[in-house]
C-alpha cells in the first residue's frame, strides 16, 4: 500500500542547524532577516536557535537576541534546542512554542556532542520535558546518529528503539530521526524509522537527513513511502554539526519542496520566495547555494 501523504510539513532548520557550524559569526540581524524571508515563503515551523553553551557553539550565543528580535506570526511555530535545565531556563524567557531535546543512538556521539552518556542525557532531559509540558510548550525529541556514527560506525535500529522508548516515556511528543552524517540509504533509513514507529505514531515521527553522501532526497522518498509526513530541511542545504566532522548540510528545503510538489504533495511553501530566502543567506555567506533546485531556477531567472 502506498502511504505517501497528501501534505507534508517542513521544519526549516536553516537558522539553527544551517548556521551553527559557520566559522565566522553571522550577525543576529542577518539571522532575523533570513527567518523573516522563510516566513514569507510560507514555512510555518522554524528552528530558530539553540540554548547551548556559547563556548561549545559560539554561533548560537545570540540566541536570546535572535528570539527577541523576531516579528512573530501567530501561525508559525518557533522552536529552540535545549540540552539541559540551564538551556531550558534561558529559553523559557524567550517564549518558544516548542523546545527540542537532542539525544543520540550512539554513546560516543552523545559524549562528544553533549558531554554525557546516553542514559545521563535522558535523565537530564526528563525534568526539562516535564517543565515544558507544564508550561504548555510543545516538546520534540531528536535522535542523532540513527544509522551511522562518525566514531562507532553502523548503528543498529534496536538502539534507536531504546532511545525512542526513553523519550516517549518522559513525555516527548514528536520524534525526529536524524542521519547526522548522511551515511544512510533508503532501507537503513526505513529500519530506523520503523524502530521509532514502535513507540511513536506515524504523524509524530519526522526525518532529519544530512546530505553528505547525496542520499538525502532518496531517503526522504523512502520515508514518505512509509507515510512519514514531516521533515527537517535547511534552505540552501546549509548545515552540519560541529561534533560530526566532515558532515555536510541538511537536505536543501528547495530540493525537498521541488520533489514534493512534483509528486503532487502540498507543502504550503512558495518555491520562488524560498529561492529568494536562500539567495539572501548565500549572498551574506558569500558562496553559492548548496541547493541544486535553487541553482537551476536562479540560472533560469537570468535568461
Ligand atoms: P557541559 O560542559 O557538560 O555543562 O556542557 P556543565 O553543566 O558541566 O557546565 C559547564 C559550563 O557550561 C558552565 O559554564 C555552564 O554555565 C555552561 P562555566 O561555569 O564553565 O562558565 N553551560 C551552559 N551555558 C549556556 N547554555 C547552556 C549551558 N549548559 C551549561 N545550556 C552542554 C553540556 C550540553 C551545554 C554542552 O555540551 C553543549 O553546549 N554542547 C553543544 C551541543 C550542540 O549544540 N550541538 C549541535 C546541535 S545538535 C545537532 O546539530 C544534531 C541535530 O541537528 C540532529 C542531527 O543532525 O543529528 C539536532
Ligand atoms: Mg542536524
Tab-separated table of C-alpha atoms and ligand atoms in Angstrom:
chain	number	residue	atom	x	y	z
A	1	UNK	CA	0.000	0.000	0.000
A	2	UNK	CA	1.335	3.439	-0.897
A	3	UNK	CA	1.082	5.565	2.232
A	4	UNK	CA	2.531	8.741	0.684
A	5	UNK	CA	0.826	11.714	2.418
A	6	UNK	CA	-1.093	14.492	0.627
A	7	UNK	CA	0.504	17.244	2.748
A	8	UNK	CA	3.979	17.365	4.213
A	9	UNK	CA	5.076	19.704	6.975
A	10	UNK	CA	8.593	21.068	6.658
A	11	UNK	CA	10.507	22.244	9.707
A	12	UNK	CA	13.049	24.761	8.488
A	13	UNK	CA	16.258	24.209	10.452
A	14	UNK	CA	18.483	26.548	8.405
A	15	UNK	CA	18.738	29.290	11.048
A	16	UNK	CA	19.864	26.711	13.653
A	17	UNK	CA	21.449	23.596	12.122
A	18	UNK	CA	22.287	25.532	8.969
A	19	UNK	CA	24.235	28.301	10.649
A	20	UNK	CA	25.587	26.662	13.830
A	21	UNK	CA	28.664	25.380	12.012
A	22	UNK	CA	29.572	28.623	10.230
A	23	UNK	CA	33.048	29.719	11.257
A	24	UNK	CA	32.517	33.471	11.013
A	25	UNK	CA	29.783	34.848	13.204
A	26	UNK	CA	26.596	35.655	11.318
A	27	UNK	CA	25.071	38.820	12.836
A	28	UNK	CA	21.751	38.381	14.627
A	29	UNK	CA	20.193	40.880	12.218
A	30	UNK	CA	21.066	38.625	9.253
A	31	UNK	CA	19.611	35.591	11.041
A	32	UNK	CA	16.430	37.564	11.655
A	33	UNK	CA	16.402	38.670	8.003
A	34	UNK	CA	16.636	35.035	6.951
A	35	UNK	CA	13.829	33.987	9.285
A	36	UNK	CA	11.579	36.789	8.009
A	37	UNK	CA	12.117	35.625	4.420
A	38	UNK	CA	11.481	31.989	5.328
A	39	UNK	CA	8.191	33.043	6.908
A	40	UNK	CA	7.306	34.994	3.798
A	41	UNK	CA	7.960	31.834	1.765
A	42	UNK	CA	5.234	30.095	3.761
A	43	UNK	CA	7.232	27.989	6.209
A	44	UNK	CA	5.171	27.515	9.340
A	45	UNK	CA	7.702	25.828	11.599
A	46	UNK	CA	11.140	27.306	12.163
A	47	UNK	CA	14.011	26.033	14.266
A	48	UNK	CA	15.429	29.380	15.320
A	49	UNK	CA	18.407	28.770	17.602
A	50	UNK	CA	19.954	26.692	20.401
A	51	UNK	CA	20.314	27.414	24.089
A	52	UNK	CA	23.623	25.587	24.334
A	53	UNK	CA	26.972	26.624	25.751
A	54	UNK	CA	28.466	29.573	23.815
A	55	UNK	CA	31.885	28.022	24.469
A	56	UNK	CA	30.798	24.902	22.566
A	57	UNK	CA	28.831	26.600	19.783
A	58	UNK	CA	29.745	30.312	19.574
A	59	UNK	CA	27.463	30.869	16.567
A	60	UNK	CA	24.375	30.322	18.759
A	61	UNK	CA	25.477	32.719	21.535
A	62	UNK	CA	22.994	35.331	20.270
A	63	UNK	CA	20.028	33.003	20.956
A	64	UNK	CA	18.086	35.431	23.165
A	65	UNK	CA	18.812	38.362	20.863
A	66	UNK	CA	17.505	36.493	17.807
A	67	UNK	CA	14.387	35.213	19.559
A	68	UNK	CA	13.605	38.705	20.894
A	69	UNK	CA	14.123	40.462	17.554
A	70	UNK	CA	11.729	38.263	15.566
A	71	UNK	CA	8.420	39.589	14.326
A	72	UNK	CA	6.432	36.537	15.313
A	73	UNK	CA	3.442	35.323	13.403
A	74	UNK	CA	0.645	33.573	15.255
A	75	UNK	CA	0.504	30.674	12.784
A	76	UNK	CA	4.230	29.909	12.940
A	77	UNK	CA	5.864	27.554	15.447
A	78	UNK	CA	9.225	28.798	16.762
A	79	UNK	CA	11.455	26.023	18.121
A	80	UNK	CA	14.694	26.147	20.065
A	81	UNK	CA	17.138	23.468	21.192
A	82	UNK	CA	17.553	22.956	24.931
A	83	UNK	CA	20.132	20.344	26.019
A	84	UNK	CA	19.719	20.786	29.778
A	85	UNK	CA	17.945	22.672	32.552
A	86	UNK	CA	20.179	25.738	32.196
A	87	UNK	CA	19.358	25.961	28.498
A	88	UNK	CA	15.661	25.474	29.187
A	89	UNK	CA	15.547	28.252	31.793
A	90	UNK	CA	17.183	30.677	29.371
A	91	UNK	CA	14.939	29.545	26.509
A	92	UNK	CA	11.759	29.907	28.579
A	93	UNK	CA	12.264	33.666	28.884
A	94	UNK	CA	12.080	33.943	25.084
A	95	UNK	CA	8.734	32.101	24.930
A	96	UNK	CA	9.394	29.398	22.331
A	97	UNK	CA	6.398	27.427	21.049
A	98	UNK	CA	8.442	24.245	21.067
A	99	UNK	CA	11.641	23.014	22.657
A	100	UNK	CA	13.839	20.284	21.239
A	101	UNK	CA	15.813	17.822	23.352
A	102	UNK	CA	18.517	16.106	21.354
A	103	UNK	CA	19.955	12.736	22.231
A	104	UNK	CA	21.889	10.130	20.313
A	105	UNK	CA	21.663	6.466	19.393
A	106	UNK	CA	25.456	6.364	19.685
A	107	UNK	CA	27.275	6.586	23.011
A	108	UNK	CA	30.401	8.124	21.512
A	109	UNK	CA	28.486	10.869	19.708
A	110	UNK	CA	26.472	11.665	22.824
A	111	UNK	CA	29.686	12.160	24.744
A	112	UNK	CA	31.224	14.392	22.052
A	113	UNK	CA	28.107	16.432	21.382
A	114	UNK	CA	26.558	16.983	24.799
A	115	UNK	CA	29.302	15.776	27.131
A	116	UNK	CA	27.414	12.899	28.748
A	117	UNK	CA	26.397	9.322	28.027
A	118	UNK	CA	23.004	8.405	26.603
A	119	UNK	CA	21.431	7.312	29.906
A	120	UNK	CA	22.595	10.511	31.643
A	121	UNK	CA	21.229	12.598	28.767
A	122	UNK	CA	17.803	11.034	29.293
A	123	UNK	CA	17.993	11.874	32.994
A	124	UNK	CA	18.854	15.489	32.061
A	125	UNK	CA	16.042	15.745	29.531
A	126	UNK	CA	13.240	14.348	31.710
A	127	UNK	CA	12.776	17.381	34.021
A	128	UNK	CA	13.116	19.743	31.039
A	129	UNK	CA	10.396	17.860	29.142
A	130	UNK	CA	8.071	17.810	32.139
A	131	UNK	CA	8.560	21.520	32.843
A	132	UNK	CA	8.000	22.443	29.188
A	133	UNK	CA	4.775	20.444	29.034
A	134	UNK	CA	3.590	22.080	32.257
A	135	UNK	CA	4.173	25.487	30.596
A	136	UNK	CA	2.147	24.423	27.550
A	137	UNK	CA	5.252	24.295	25.341
A	138	UNK	CA	5.461	21.528	22.772
A	139	UNK	CA	8.302	19.040	23.065
A	140	UNK	CA	10.147	17.421	20.203
A	141	UNK	CA	12.988	14.972	20.619
A	142	UNK	CA	15.675	14.274	18.044
A	143	UNK	CA	17.912	11.224	17.969
A	144	UNK	CA	21.266	11.724	16.249
A	145	UNK	CA	23.253	9.008	14.503
A	146	UNK	CA	20.254	6.753	13.833
A	147	UNK	CA	22.018	4.798	11.096
A	148	UNK	CA	25.686	5.626	11.491
A	149	UNK	CA	28.079	7.394	13.827
A	150	UNK	CA	31.344	9.141	12.954
A	151	UNK	CA	33.009	7.364	15.889
A	152	UNK	CA	31.202	3.992	16.163
A	153	UNK	CA	30.221	3.188	12.562
A	154	UNK	CA	26.935	1.375	11.899
A	155	UNK	CA	24.160	1.838	14.449
A	156	UNK	CA	21.552	-0.901	14.967
A	157	UNK	CA	17.832	0.015	14.853
A	158	UNK	CA	17.471	-1.503	18.352
A	159	UNK	CA	19.482	1.393	19.729
A	160	UNK	CA	17.160	3.862	18.039
A	161	UNK	CA	14.194	1.999	19.535
A	162	UNK	CA	15.733	2.158	23.017
A	163	UNK	CA	16.178	5.953	22.906
A	164	UNK	CA	12.759	6.391	21.280
A	165	UNK	CA	11.138	4.487	24.128
A	166	UNK	CA	13.015	6.511	26.760
A	167	UNK	CA	11.891	9.749	25.086
A	168	UNK	CA	8.297	8.529	24.783
A	169	UNK	CA	8.261	7.551	28.464
A	170	UNK	CA	9.353	11.022	29.566
A	171	UNK	CA	6.601	12.738	27.537
A	172	UNK	CA	8.329	13.760	24.297
A	173	UNK	CA	5.508	14.394	21.801
A	174	UNK	CA	7.284	14.149	18.466
A	175	UNK	CA	10.445	12.306	17.481
A	176	UNK	CA	12.967	13.239	14.797
A	177	UNK	CA	15.155	10.519	13.336
A	178	UNK	CA	18.462	12.052	12.313
A	179	UNK	CA	21.071	10.794	9.911
A	180	UNK	CA	23.691	13.166	11.283
A	181	UNK	CA	26.482	12.232	8.892
A	182	UNK	CA	24.348	11.396	5.872
A	183	UNK	CA	25.526	7.801	5.507
A	184	UNK	CA	22.029	6.304	5.359
A	185	UNK	CA	20.473	4.697	2.337
A	186	UNK	CA	16.735	4.047	1.911
A	187	UNK	CA	16.407	0.616	3.529
A	188	UNK	CA	18.563	1.569	6.503
A	189	UNK	CA	16.510	4.737	6.932
A	190	UNK	CA	13.293	2.709	6.787
A	191	UNK	CA	14.616	0.390	9.504
A	192	UNK	CA	15.500	3.340	11.742
A	193	UNK	CA	12.079	4.883	11.075
A	194	UNK	CA	10.474	1.522	11.828
A	195	UNK	CA	12.252	1.474	15.201
A	196	UNK	CA	10.847	4.920	16.009
A	197	UNK	CA	7.371	3.831	14.921
A	198	UNK	CA	7.337	1.067	17.528
A	199	UNK	CA	6.960	3.855	20.112
A	200	UNK	CA	5.538	6.890	18.259
A	201	UNK	CA	2.560	7.301	15.911
A	202	UNK	CA	3.190	7.911	12.210
A	203	UNK	CA	2.166	11.580	12.465
A	204	UNK	CA	4.621	12.065	15.328
A	205	UNK	CA	7.831	10.952	13.601
A	206	UNK	CA	9.949	13.052	11.249
A	207	UNK	CA	13.120	12.668	9.209
A	208	UNK	CA	16.244	14.820	9.579
A	209	UNK	CA	18.626	13.894	6.816
A	210	UNK	CA	22.054	15.367	6.162
A	211	UNK	CA	23.139	15.064	2.559
A	212	UNK	CA	26.829	14.281	2.947
A	213	UNK	CA	26.674	11.243	0.651
A	214	UNK	CA	23.994	12.640	-1.669
A	215	UNK	CA	21.363	10.228	-0.342
A	216	UNK	CA	19.044	12.617	1.459
A	217	UNK	CA	16.397	13.002	-1.256
A	218	UNK	CA	16.243	9.236	-1.769
A	219	UNK	CA	15.970	8.801	1.963
A	220	UNK	CA	13.194	11.382	2.088
A	221	UNK	CA	11.293	9.432	-0.554
A	222	UNK	CA	11.829	6.186	1.359
A	223	UNK	CA	10.378	7.773	4.496
A	224	UNK	CA	7.483	9.310	2.534
A	225	UNK	CA	6.567	5.883	1.214
A	226	UNK	CA	6.208	4.726	4.824
A	227	UNK	CA	3.765	7.600	5.383
A	228	UNK	CA	6.132	9.974	7.202
A	229	UNK	CA	4.625	13.479	6.973
A	230	UNK	CA	7.229	15.779	8.487
A	231	UNK	CA	10.859	16.564	7.608
A	232	UNK	CA	13.582	18.903	8.824
A	233	UNK	CA	15.240	20.719	5.932
A	234	UNK	CA	17.615	23.679	5.588
A	235	UNK	CA	17.372	26.394	2.969
A	236	UNK	CA	20.307	26.236	0.570
A	237	UNK	CA	21.383	22.898	2.073
A	238	UNK	CA	23.138	24.761	4.876
A	239	UNK	CA	24.328	22.943	7.921
A	240	UNK	CA	26.423	20.450	9.752
A	241	UNK	CA	27.236	19.535	13.294
A	242	UNK	CA	30.437	20.820	14.882
A	243	UNK	CA	30.794	17.442	16.622
A	244	UNK	CA	30.436	15.327	13.459
A	245	UNK	CA	33.487	16.235	11.399
A	246	UNK	CA	33.005	16.177	7.641
A	247	UNK	CA	29.215	16.039	7.875
A	248	UNK	CA	27.759	18.499	5.401
A	249	UNK	CA	24.447	20.271	5.366
A	250	UNK	CA	20.875	19.174	5.737
A	251	UNK	CA	18.908	18.288	2.666
A	252	UNK	CA	18.025	21.575	0.955
A	253	UNK	CA	14.490	22.823	1.587
A	254	UNK	CA	14.250	23.933	-2.058
A	255	UNK	CA	15.108	20.419	-3.282
A	256	UNK	CA	12.571	18.762	-0.990
A	257	UNK	CA	9.856	21.267	-1.951
A	258	UNK	CA	10.545	20.594	-5.635
A	259	UNK	CA	10.390	16.825	-5.042
A	260	UNK	CA	7.144	17.052	-3.088
A	261	UNK	CA	5.362	19.489	-5.394
A	262	UNK	CA	6.437	17.355	-8.349
A	263	UNK	CA	4.721	14.401	-6.671
A	264	UNK	CA	1.544	16.435	-6.130
A	265	UNK	CA	2.217	16.725	-2.383
A	266	UNK	CA	1.341	20.095	-0.849
A	267	UNK	CA	3.741	21.927	1.496
A	268	UNK	CA	2.243	25.430	1.672
A	269	UNK	CA	5.647	26.763	0.577
A	270	UNK	CA	6.140	29.203	-2.307
A	271	UNK	CA	9.245	27.890	-4.072
A	272	UNK	CA	10.180	31.208	-5.716
A	273	UNK	CA	10.037	33.071	-2.390
A	274	UNK	CA	12.072	30.259	-0.822
A	275	UNK	CA	14.712	30.705	-3.537
A	276	UNK	CA	14.859	34.393	-2.557
A	277	UNK	CA	15.431	33.447	1.099
A	278	UNK	CA	18.242	31.091	0.041
A	279	UNK	CA	19.795	33.749	-2.202
A	280	UNK	CA	19.741	36.219	0.719
A	281	UNK	CA	21.754	33.980	3.045
A	282	UNK	CA	24.068	32.739	0.276
A	283	UNK	CA	24.914	36.369	-0.534
A	284	UNK	CA	25.702	37.022	3.116
A	285	UNK	CA	27.872	33.893	3.386
A	286	UNK	CA	29.482	34.814	0.078
A	287	UNK	CA	29.112	31.405	-1.511
A	288	UNK	CA	26.734	29.756	-3.947
A	289	UNK	CA	23.674	27.944	-2.687
A	290	UNK	CA	24.014	24.229	-1.967
A	291	UNK	CA	20.566	23.555	-3.448
A	292	UNK	CA	20.532	22.038	-6.950
A	293	UNK	CA	16.979	23.263	-7.486
A	294	UNK	CA	17.877	26.816	-6.423
A	295	UNK	CA	20.862	26.814	-8.762
A	296	UNK	CA	18.707	25.661	-11.675
A	297	UNK	CA	15.945	28.174	-11.010
A	298	UNK	CA	18.352	31.070	-10.399
A	299	UNK	CA	20.064	30.285	-13.717
A	300	UNK	CA	16.655	30.288	-15.402
A	301	UNK	CA	15.836	33.706	-13.926
A	302	UNK	CA	18.910	35.146	-15.653
A	303	UNK	CA	17.558	34.293	-19.093
B	1	LIG	P1	28.883	20.785	29.973
B	1	LIG	O1	30.222	21.439	29.905
B	1	LIG	O2	28.852	19.304	30.254
B	1	LIG	O3	27.944	21.538	31.019
B	1	LIG	O4	28.116	21.091	28.631
B	1	LIG	P2	28.079	21.784	32.560
B	1	LIG	O5	26.710	21.685	33.128
B	1	LIG	O6	29.185	20.965	33.144
B	1	LIG	O7	28.529	23.351	32.630
B	1	LIG	C1	29.814	23.785	32.188
B	1	LIG	C2	29.734	25.227	31.710
B	1	LIG	O8	28.821	25.332	30.604
B	1	LIG	C3	29.238	26.193	32.753
B	1	LIG	O9	29.852	27.448	32.476
B	1	LIG	C4	27.777	26.346	32.449
B	1	LIG	O10	27.247	27.584	32.872
B	1	LIG	C5	27.776	26.269	30.939
B	1	LIG	P3	31.195	27.927	33.224
B	1	LIG	O11	30.837	27.869	34.686
B	1	LIG	O12	32.271	26.945	32.873
B	1	LIG	O13	31.413	29.294	32.679
B	1	LIG	N1	26.519	25.744	30.382
B	1	LIG	C6	25.711	26.433	29.557
B	1	LIG	N2	25.813	27.664	29.036
B	1	LIG	C7	24.793	28.065	28.225
B	1	LIG	N3	23.722	27.297	27.946
B	1	LIG	C8	23.609	26.071	28.457
B	1	LIG	C9	24.624	25.588	29.306
B	1	LIG	N4	24.812	24.419	29.952
B	1	LIG	C10	25.952	24.529	30.616
B	1	LIG	N5	22.543	25.309	28.136
B	1	LIG	C11	26.301	21.181	27.071
B	1	LIG	C12	26.885	20.473	28.291
B	1	LIG	C13	25.185	20.348	26.532
B	1	LIG	C14	25.819	22.556	27.477
B	1	LIG	C15	27.446	21.325	26.021
B	1	LIG	O14	27.964	20.066	25.780
B	1	LIG	C16	26.994	21.949	24.719
B	1	LIG	O15	26.613	23.115	24.671
B	1	LIG	N6	27.105	21.193	23.617
B	1	LIG	C17	26.760	21.682	22.284
B	1	LIG	C18	25.707	20.809	21.705
B	1	LIG	C19	25.272	21.356	20.350
B	1	LIG	O16	24.772	22.464	20.250
B	1	LIG	N7	25.488	20.553	19.303
B	1	LIG	C20	24.991	20.900	17.997
B	1	LIG	C21	23.487	20.799	17.946
B	1	LIG	S1	22.912	19.100	17.890
B	1	LIG	C22	22.903	18.745	16.217
B	1	LIG	O17	23.325	19.534	15.408
B	1	LIG	C23	22.295	17.453	15.797
B	1	LIG	C24	20.884	17.624	15.203
B	1	LIG	O18	20.893	18.531	14.119
B	1	LIG	C25	20.375	16.268	14.708
B	1	LIG	C26	21.422	15.567	13.838
B	1	LIG	O19	21.703	16.028	12.747
B	1	LIG	O20	21.961	14.587	14.360
B	1	LIG	C27	19.894	18.151	16.257
B	2	LIG	MG1	21.440	18.047	12.108
